Structure formats: structure tokens, C-alpha cells
Amino acid sequence: MEIAGQVDSRRAVEELRELAELTGGPDGARRVAWTEEWVKARDWLKEKLGEIECEIETDEAGNLWATAPGNSEKALILGGHIDSVPNGGWLDGCLDTIGALETFRVLAPRERPVTLRLVDWADEEGARFGRSLLGSSACANTLDPDEVRGLKDKDGVALPDALAEHGVDLDRMNESHRQLENAAAYLELHIEQGPVLERMNLPLGVVLGTFGVERHAVRFTGQHAHSGSTPMDARRDAFIAAARSAVAFRDDAARRDDVRATTGFVNVSPAIVTAFNGWCEMSLDQRALDADVLADMLAEAKEAARNIAREEGVEVEWERMWQIEPIPFHPDLIELADEAVKEVAGKSHRLPSGPLHDAAEMARLMPTVMLFVKSLRGLSHTKEEDTPEEDLELAVRALHGLAVRAIDWVNSRV
Ligand SMILES: [Zn+2]
């Protein structure tokens, strides 16, 4: 069975331009989920899919599926999201969908041992209501309808009402889980949205998984006092303790491989020129791909802050704001992705993903991998978002090469 065929990567780039023309403009992309522009983009996609022999359906969560049956019901899924943030770029999301479309177009009509499916997830961005990965989390059955029921957009429209306008019943969204009954593997192509590949002068990379996150508020409490009357060795300066801790957190992350530690907000009191600060609160956001490394980073940070607090004569307390576990992708698929990237680009690089993606929801349930293509200047979620066309073409060809390999791999299992 010769299943590969030949993708027309140029056509994919032209279709990206076509979609940008249709639903973008000088201010960027406008394909915000559950709006008219998104429906327009969806209709455009359905028209393209309509030219391919396949079954097209929209599920209970508003996700759009195209299915080309193979000799077995076991399905390889190619995913993406055509929705964008307001004033978004021309690639975030729709490159995944259009790359998948081109791969699907070539592979769907050919005889295959396994079923091939394309999914365009509804509302990956959460741009209107603030809940990202809405359609894919419903499909993964991790969405709690009560958690999002009260969400409103900036005009006061409630999420359930906006969904209903698009034929989606919030309380039935999780029924879309039945779509995954025969799912065997999931692939997604995305722009990197960061500077790593560009800095290495590489067009493509293989994603190892999505970072786990530990996010805390760290509060230091001392005693503020007069900046003139208080000798340096008699101070209980909460800001100094926080600042020294922030440096320690940063240095710990810098010593390790591919992790992040970020101090985001910093608040002090009394915040006047004539006193040092007796109170300081700051955030610490730590990310790593390995759960043990992440736990170790947090333990080190707590110990460093405790020691510094003691030296500065202040108290320190931690409050967890948010946490998510790392979601590693499948080792076999990472290998296959590496092969596919090397085939078209000569060289590959493995890297973690900072942002979350729909693929993270799928990776909880089935073998998953993502490909990244270089983002110029690391910019995304802005109309400045860009990637050279020749690299986009390589990305589409790599996705196709990966899909062909993954079909064989899925077929060989069980
Ligand atoms: Zn995206």
C-alpha cells in the first residue's frame, strides 16, 4: 500500500493568504470564536473539505470533524484551530488547520490501513470569554460546565447564550467525547510563538510536551520604618528580601535545562520615598517539562526564600495560585516527528512548549506529538506574527511526512 502521495505545500501557503484576506486585514486576524468572522472562516474551511471525499460533521462542542475511513476504525487525528485572538496573526491556529487540510487532502483519497480524521477545535484561544481550549477540553471530558457558565464577554453576553447562537448547548458539550472512541494518535502543527528556533537558525522543531506550571504568591512581612532614622543593620525590609529571593529564583532556573522562573507582579507597602517597605508581595511562576524537576524548583525556591527572609529579619509565606502538571508527548511519535523534520529540513531540534495547546488535552488520552515552525522575532498574538513562506512550506511537508509515518505506527500497534 503506497499511502504517501505528494503534498502541494505552495497551495497551503496560498490558502493561508486567502484566509487572511477573507478574515483579516491591516489590523490583523478577526476570527474570534463564536463570532460572524469565525463562522465565515469555518464556512471557508467546510467548502475546502467539501471538495474532498469525506464525512463532515460538527460535534456537540462545536468542533468541526472530517473523516476519511480506512481499513480499520482506529483513527489518526490531525488537529488545529481556525479561531484567532482579536487583531491576531495570520498563522496562530490556522496554520495547523490548513497544514492538516493539505495533508488530509492528499491522504484521504488513498487506501489506508487506518482512518484519517481532521478536527478544527472550537475556541482554542478563549479570546471572547477567557476560557482557552474550550472545544478540546469538552472533547477530552475535562470541561466542567459550571466553571464556565457565568463567563461573559465585554458586552455582557453570557457564554451559554453565545454558544446557543451557534447551536451548542453548554451542558451537552462533553458529549463530544464520543468522537474519540477510536482515536489512536493525535498530531498538531503550530508556530513556535517563541524565539528558540529562530535563534538556532532552524525552521522546524519537535515538541516534547507542554510545561507543568507552579504559580504562587510569595509574601514577605517585616516592619516599615523611617528611611532616615533606621540604621541599615536594624531594618526588616520586606522588599529587599523579596528582591533577593527573585534573583535566587531566576538563578536557580538559569542553572537548569529548559525551565522557566518568572517574577511577574510585585506590590509593596507603604511605597513612599521616606520609608523602606515592611510588606512585599510578588508572584513566582515556575515551569518545567519534568514533574520532579518542577517539584525540586519549588522546594529550592521555598528554601532560598526562607533563608533570605531569616537574614533580613522578615517572615515569608506562600500561597498557591494555580498549578498544572507537565504533559509529555509520546516518545515514539517524537522519534517519528524527528525523522519527518530531518527529511525536509536536514536538522531537527526538540523543545518544550511554553504555551498550552489543544494537543495537551489530547495527550492526556492518546499518543500525541506536535511540530513547531519558527516564529520571526518570537512574536505571536499580534498582526506582526510571521514566518517565512519557505519555512511554512517545509512545515506542511513535515506534517505530511509525520502523518504517513504515524499511520504505519498506529497500524502496527495491537
Ligand atoms: Zn494557537
Coordinates of N, CA, C and O in Angstrom, one line a residue, residues 19 111 115 230 348 378:
L19 N -7.2 32.9 3.4 CA -8.0 33.1 4.6 C -7.7 34.4 5.3 O -8.6 35.0 5.9
E111 N -5.9 4.5 -0.3 CA -6.2 3.4 0.5 C -5.3 3.4 1.7 O -4.1 3.6 1.6
T115 N -8.1 4.9 9.8 CA -9.0 6.0 9.4 C -8.2 7.3 9.7 O -7.4 7.4 10.6
T230 N 16.5 54.9 60.6 CA 16.7 53.5 60.8 C 18.1 53.0 60.2 O 18.2 53.0 59.0
S348 N 16.9 18.7 13.0 CA 15.7 18.9 13.9 C 16.2 19.3 15.3 O 17.4 19.2 15.6
G378 N 9.9 35.8 17.5 CA 9.2 35.2 18.6 C 7.8 35.8 18.9 O 7.2 35.6 19.9

